[in-house]
Short mmCIF file of N, CA, C and O in Angstrom, two decimals:
data_model
loop_
_atom_site.label_atom_id
_atom_site.label_comp_id
_atom_site.label_asym_id
_atom_site.label_seq_id
_atom_site.Cartn_x
_atom_site.Cartn_y
_atom_site.Cartn_z
N MET A 16 11.06 10.08 -47.62
CA MET A 16 11.27 9.80 -46.21
C MET A 16 12.74 9.99 -45.87
O MET A 16 13.62 9.55 -46.58
N ARG A 17 13.00 10.65 -44.78
CA ARG A 17 14.36 10.84 -44.28
C ARG A 17 14.90 9.50 -43.80
O ARG A 17 14.16 8.69 -43.27
N THR A 18 16.17 9.29 -43.96
CA THR A 18 16.73 8.00 -43.53
C THR A 18 17.57 8.17 -42.29
O THR A 18 18.63 8.78 -42.32
N SER A 19 17.08 7.68 -41.17
CA SER A 19 17.89 7.59 -39.96
C SER A 19 18.75 6.36 -40.10
O SER A 19 18.29 5.33 -40.58
N GLN A 20 19.99 6.45 -39.67
CA GLN A 20 20.87 5.31 -39.85
C GLN A 20 21.57 4.95 -38.56
O GLN A 20 21.90 5.81 -37.76
N ASN A 21 21.78 3.66 -38.37
CA ASN A 21 22.58 3.22 -37.23
C ASN A 21 24.00 3.01 -37.71
O ASN A 21 24.34 3.31 -38.84
N LYS A 22 24.85 2.46 -36.84
CA LYS A 22 26.25 2.31 -37.18
C LYS A 22 26.47 1.31 -38.31
O LYS A 22 27.50 1.32 -38.95
N SER A 23 25.51 0.45 -38.59
CA SER A 23 25.64 -0.52 -39.67
C SER A 23 25.15 0.04 -41.00
O SER A 23 25.09 -0.67 -41.99
N ASN A 24 24.76 1.30 -41.01
CA ASN A 24 24.26 1.96 -42.21
C ASN A 24 22.97 1.34 -42.74
O ASN A 24 22.68 1.42 -43.92
N LEU A 25 22.21 0.70 -41.88
CA LEU A 25 20.89 0.22 -42.25
C LEU A 25 19.89 1.28 -41.85
O LEU A 25 19.97 1.83 -40.76
N THR A 26 18.93 1.54 -42.72
CA THR A 26 17.89 2.47 -42.32
C THR A 26 16.97 1.78 -41.32
O THR A 26 16.95 0.54 -41.22
N ILE A 27 16.22 2.57 -40.60
CA ILE A 27 15.24 2.02 -39.66
C ILE A 27 14.31 1.06 -40.40
O ILE A 27 14.05 -0.05 -39.93
N SER A 28 13.85 1.46 -41.56
CA SER A 28 12.93 0.63 -42.34
C SER A 28 13.57 -0.72 -42.71
O SER A 28 12.93 -1.76 -42.59
N GLN A 29 14.81 -0.69 -43.14
CA GLN A 29 15.50 -1.93 -43.50
C GLN A 29 15.68 -2.83 -42.28
O GLN A 29 15.49 -4.05 -42.37
N MET A 30 16.03 -2.23 -41.15
CA MET A 30 16.22 -3.01 -39.93
C MET A 30 14.89 -3.64 -39.50
O MET A 30 14.85 -4.83 -39.18
N VAL A 31 13.83 -2.86 -39.52
CA VAL A 31 12.51 -3.37 -39.13
C VAL A 31 12.07 -4.49 -40.06
O VAL A 31 11.59 -5.54 -39.60
N ASP A 32 12.25 -4.31 -41.36
CA ASP A 32 11.87 -5.35 -42.32
C ASP A 32 12.61 -6.65 -42.05
O ASP A 32 12.03 -7.73 -42.08
N ARG A 33 13.92 -6.55 -41.76
CA ARG A 33 14.70 -7.76 -41.48
C ARG A 33 14.24 -8.43 -40.20
O ARG A 33 14.10 -9.65 -40.15
N ILE A 34 13.96 -7.64 -39.17
CA ILE A 34 13.52 -8.20 -37.88
C ILE A 34 12.16 -8.88 -38.03
O ILE A 34 11.97 -9.99 -37.55
N VAL A 35 11.24 -8.23 -38.71
CA VAL A 35 9.90 -8.81 -38.91
C VAL A 35 10.00 -10.10 -39.73
O VAL A 35 9.36 -11.10 -39.41
N ALA A 36 10.81 -10.09 -40.78
CA ALA A 36 10.94 -11.27 -41.64
C ALA A 36 11.55 -12.45 -40.90
O ALA A 36 11.12 -13.59 -41.07
N SER A 37 12.54 -12.17 -40.03
CA SER A 37 13.22 -13.26 -39.34
C SER A 37 12.54 -13.65 -38.02
O SER A 37 12.71 -14.75 -37.54
N GLY A 38 11.81 -12.69 -37.44
CA GLY A 38 11.20 -12.95 -36.13
C GLY A 38 12.21 -12.91 -35.00
O GLY A 38 11.93 -13.37 -33.90
N LYS A 39 13.39 -12.34 -35.28
CA LYS A 39 14.48 -12.30 -34.29
C LYS A 39 15.09 -10.91 -34.24
O LYS A 39 15.19 -10.23 -35.26
N ILE A 40 15.51 -10.52 -33.04
CA ILE A 40 16.18 -9.24 -32.86
C ILE A 40 17.37 -9.44 -31.93
O ILE A 40 17.25 -10.10 -30.89
N ALA A 41 18.49 -8.89 -32.32
CA ALA A 41 19.68 -8.94 -31.48
C ALA A 41 19.57 -7.86 -30.41
O ALA A 41 18.89 -6.84 -30.61
N ARG A 42 20.20 -8.09 -29.28
CA ARG A 42 20.17 -7.09 -28.20
C ARG A 42 20.70 -5.75 -28.69
O ARG A 42 20.19 -4.71 -28.31
N ARG A 43 21.72 -5.77 -29.52
CA ARG A 43 22.30 -4.53 -30.05
C ARG A 43 21.28 -3.79 -30.91
O ARG A 43 21.20 -2.56 -30.85
N GLU A 44 20.53 -4.51 -31.73
CA GLU A 44 19.50 -3.87 -32.55
C GLU A 44 18.42 -3.24 -31.67
O GLU A 44 17.95 -2.14 -31.96
N HIS A 45 18.05 -3.94 -30.62
CA HIS A 45 17.05 -3.42 -29.68
C HIS A 45 17.57 -2.12 -29.06
O HIS A 45 16.83 -1.14 -28.94
N LEU A 46 18.84 -2.11 -28.70
CA LEU A 46 19.45 -0.91 -28.13
C LEU A 46 19.43 0.24 -29.13
O LEU A 46 19.13 1.38 -28.77
N VAL A 47 19.75 -0.04 -30.38
CA VAL A 47 19.73 0.99 -31.42
C VAL A 47 18.32 1.56 -31.58
O VAL A 47 18.13 2.78 -31.62
N LEU A 48 17.32 0.69 -31.66
CA LEU A 48 15.94 1.15 -31.83
C LEU A 48 15.48 1.94 -30.61
O LEU A 48 14.82 2.99 -30.74
N THR A 49 15.82 1.46 -29.41
CA THR A 49 15.42 2.15 -28.19
C THR A 49 16.08 3.52 -28.11
O THR A 49 15.40 4.52 -27.83
N SER A 50 17.36 3.59 -28.38
CA SER A 50 18.04 4.89 -28.29
C SER A 50 17.57 5.84 -29.39
O SER A 50 17.48 7.04 -29.16
N THR A 51 17.21 5.30 -30.54
CA THR A 51 16.70 6.14 -31.63
C THR A 51 15.38 6.78 -31.23
O THR A 51 15.18 7.98 -31.41
N ILE A 52 14.49 6.00 -30.66
CA ILE A 52 13.18 6.53 -30.31
C ILE A 52 13.25 7.47 -29.11
O ILE A 52 12.44 8.39 -28.99
N LEU A 53 14.23 7.27 -28.23
CA LEU A 53 14.35 8.11 -27.04
C LEU A 53 15.25 9.33 -27.24
O LEU A 53 15.25 10.23 -26.41
N SER A 54 16.00 9.34 -28.33
CA SER A 54 16.94 10.45 -28.55
C SER A 54 16.19 11.71 -28.98
O SER A 54 15.02 11.68 -29.35
N ASP A 55 16.89 12.81 -28.92
CA ASP A 55 16.31 14.08 -29.34
C ASP A 55 16.34 14.26 -30.84
O ASP A 55 15.83 15.24 -31.36
N ASP A 56 16.98 13.33 -31.54
CA ASP A 56 17.01 13.42 -33.00
C ASP A 56 15.61 13.34 -33.56
O ASP A 56 14.75 12.64 -33.03
N LYS A 57 15.39 14.04 -34.62
CA LYS A 57 14.09 14.01 -35.27
C LYS A 57 13.96 12.73 -36.08
O LYS A 57 14.80 12.43 -36.92
N ILE A 58 12.91 11.98 -35.80
CA ILE A 58 12.59 10.83 -36.65
C ILE A 58 11.17 11.05 -37.14
O ILE A 58 10.36 11.70 -36.48
N SER A 59 10.88 10.49 -38.29
CA SER A 59 9.56 10.67 -38.87
C SER A 59 8.52 9.85 -38.11
O SER A 59 8.86 8.91 -37.36
N GLU A 60 7.27 10.19 -38.29
CA GLU A 60 6.19 9.42 -37.68
C GLU A 60 6.20 7.99 -38.19
O GLU A 60 5.90 7.05 -37.45
N GLU A 61 6.56 7.81 -39.46
CA GLU A 61 6.65 6.46 -40.04
C GLU A 61 7.71 5.64 -39.32
O GLU A 61 7.48 4.48 -38.97
N GLU A 62 8.89 6.22 -39.09
CA GLU A 62 9.95 5.52 -38.39
C GLU A 62 9.54 5.20 -36.96
O GLU A 62 9.78 4.10 -36.46
N ARG A 63 8.91 6.16 -36.28
CA ARG A 63 8.43 5.94 -34.92
C ARG A 63 7.42 4.79 -34.89
O ARG A 63 7.47 3.92 -34.02
N HIS A 64 6.53 4.76 -35.86
CA HIS A 64 5.52 3.69 -35.95
C HIS A 64 6.20 2.33 -36.17
O HIS A 64 5.83 1.33 -35.54
N GLN A 65 7.20 2.29 -37.05
CA GLN A 65 7.90 1.04 -37.32
C GLN A 65 8.61 0.51 -36.08
O GLN A 65 8.56 -0.69 -35.79
N ILE A 66 9.27 1.40 -35.35
CA ILE A 66 9.97 0.99 -34.13
C ILE A 66 8.97 0.49 -33.09
O ILE A 66 9.18 -0.55 -32.46
N ASN A 67 7.88 1.20 -32.92
CA ASN A 67 6.85 0.78 -31.96
C ASN A 67 6.25 -0.57 -32.34
O ASN A 67 5.91 -1.37 -31.47
N ARG A 68 6.14 -0.82 -33.64
CA ARG A 68 5.63 -2.12 -34.09
C ARG A 68 6.55 -3.25 -33.63
O ARG A 68 6.10 -4.30 -33.16
N ILE A 69 7.87 -3.03 -33.71
CA ILE A 69 8.83 -4.04 -33.24
C ILE A 69 8.66 -4.27 -31.74
O ILE A 69 8.63 -5.40 -31.27
N PHE A 70 8.54 -3.19 -30.97
CA PHE A 70 8.36 -3.32 -29.52
C PHE A 70 7.07 -4.09 -29.21
O PHE A 70 7.05 -4.93 -28.30
N ASP A 71 6.01 -3.82 -29.96
CA ASP A 71 4.76 -4.57 -29.79
C ASP A 71 4.96 -6.05 -30.10
O ASP A 71 4.47 -6.92 -29.38
N TYR A 72 5.67 -6.34 -31.18
CA TYR A 72 5.92 -7.73 -31.57
C TYR A 72 6.73 -8.46 -30.51
O TYR A 72 6.52 -9.65 -30.27
N ILE A 73 7.67 -7.77 -29.87
CA ILE A 73 8.44 -8.37 -28.79
C ILE A 73 7.52 -8.73 -27.64
O ILE A 73 7.58 -9.84 -27.09
N GLN A 74 6.62 -7.82 -27.28
CA GLN A 74 5.69 -8.06 -26.17
C GLN A 74 4.77 -9.24 -26.41
O GLN A 74 4.47 -9.99 -25.48
N ILE A 75 4.31 -9.41 -27.65
CA ILE A 75 3.36 -10.51 -27.91
C ILE A 75 4.08 -11.80 -28.31
O ILE A 75 3.42 -12.80 -28.57
N GLY A 76 5.42 -11.77 -28.36
CA GLY A 76 6.17 -12.99 -28.65
C GLY A 76 6.38 -13.28 -30.11
O GLY A 76 6.85 -14.35 -30.48
N ARG A 77 6.01 -12.35 -30.97
CA ARG A 77 6.19 -12.55 -32.41
C ARG A 77 7.65 -12.36 -32.83
O ARG A 77 8.09 -12.88 -33.85
N VAL A 78 8.40 -11.58 -32.03
CA VAL A 78 9.83 -11.38 -32.24
C VAL A 78 10.55 -11.81 -30.98
O VAL A 78 10.16 -11.46 -29.87
N LYS A 79 11.60 -12.62 -31.16
CA LYS A 79 12.37 -13.15 -30.03
C LYS A 79 13.77 -12.55 -30.03
O LYS A 79 14.34 -12.27 -31.08
N PHE A 80 14.33 -12.40 -28.82
CA PHE A 80 15.70 -11.92 -28.70
C PHE A 80 16.69 -13.03 -29.01
O PHE A 80 16.48 -14.18 -28.64
N ILE A 81 17.76 -12.66 -29.69
CA ILE A 81 18.89 -13.56 -29.89
C ILE A 81 20.12 -12.85 -29.34
O ILE A 81 20.16 -11.62 -29.26
N ASP A 82 21.11 -13.60 -28.96
CA ASP A 82 22.33 -12.99 -28.42
C ASP A 82 23.51 -13.21 -29.30
O ASP A 82 23.61 -13.82 -30.24
#
């Protein structure tokens, strides 16, 4: 799997795993995931699925925003 990285050098998979485990997402992380999925950069279907899972978890209240 190709590794997309944000400025913190965490892969999408690592970021998603941390968010799911903690149930919390920082606004900056949300921005990184949103810009990653909307950018023209190529991301794998697996990465796209992981990001969408976080967005779904936010909608159902399983993941909460922290500031």
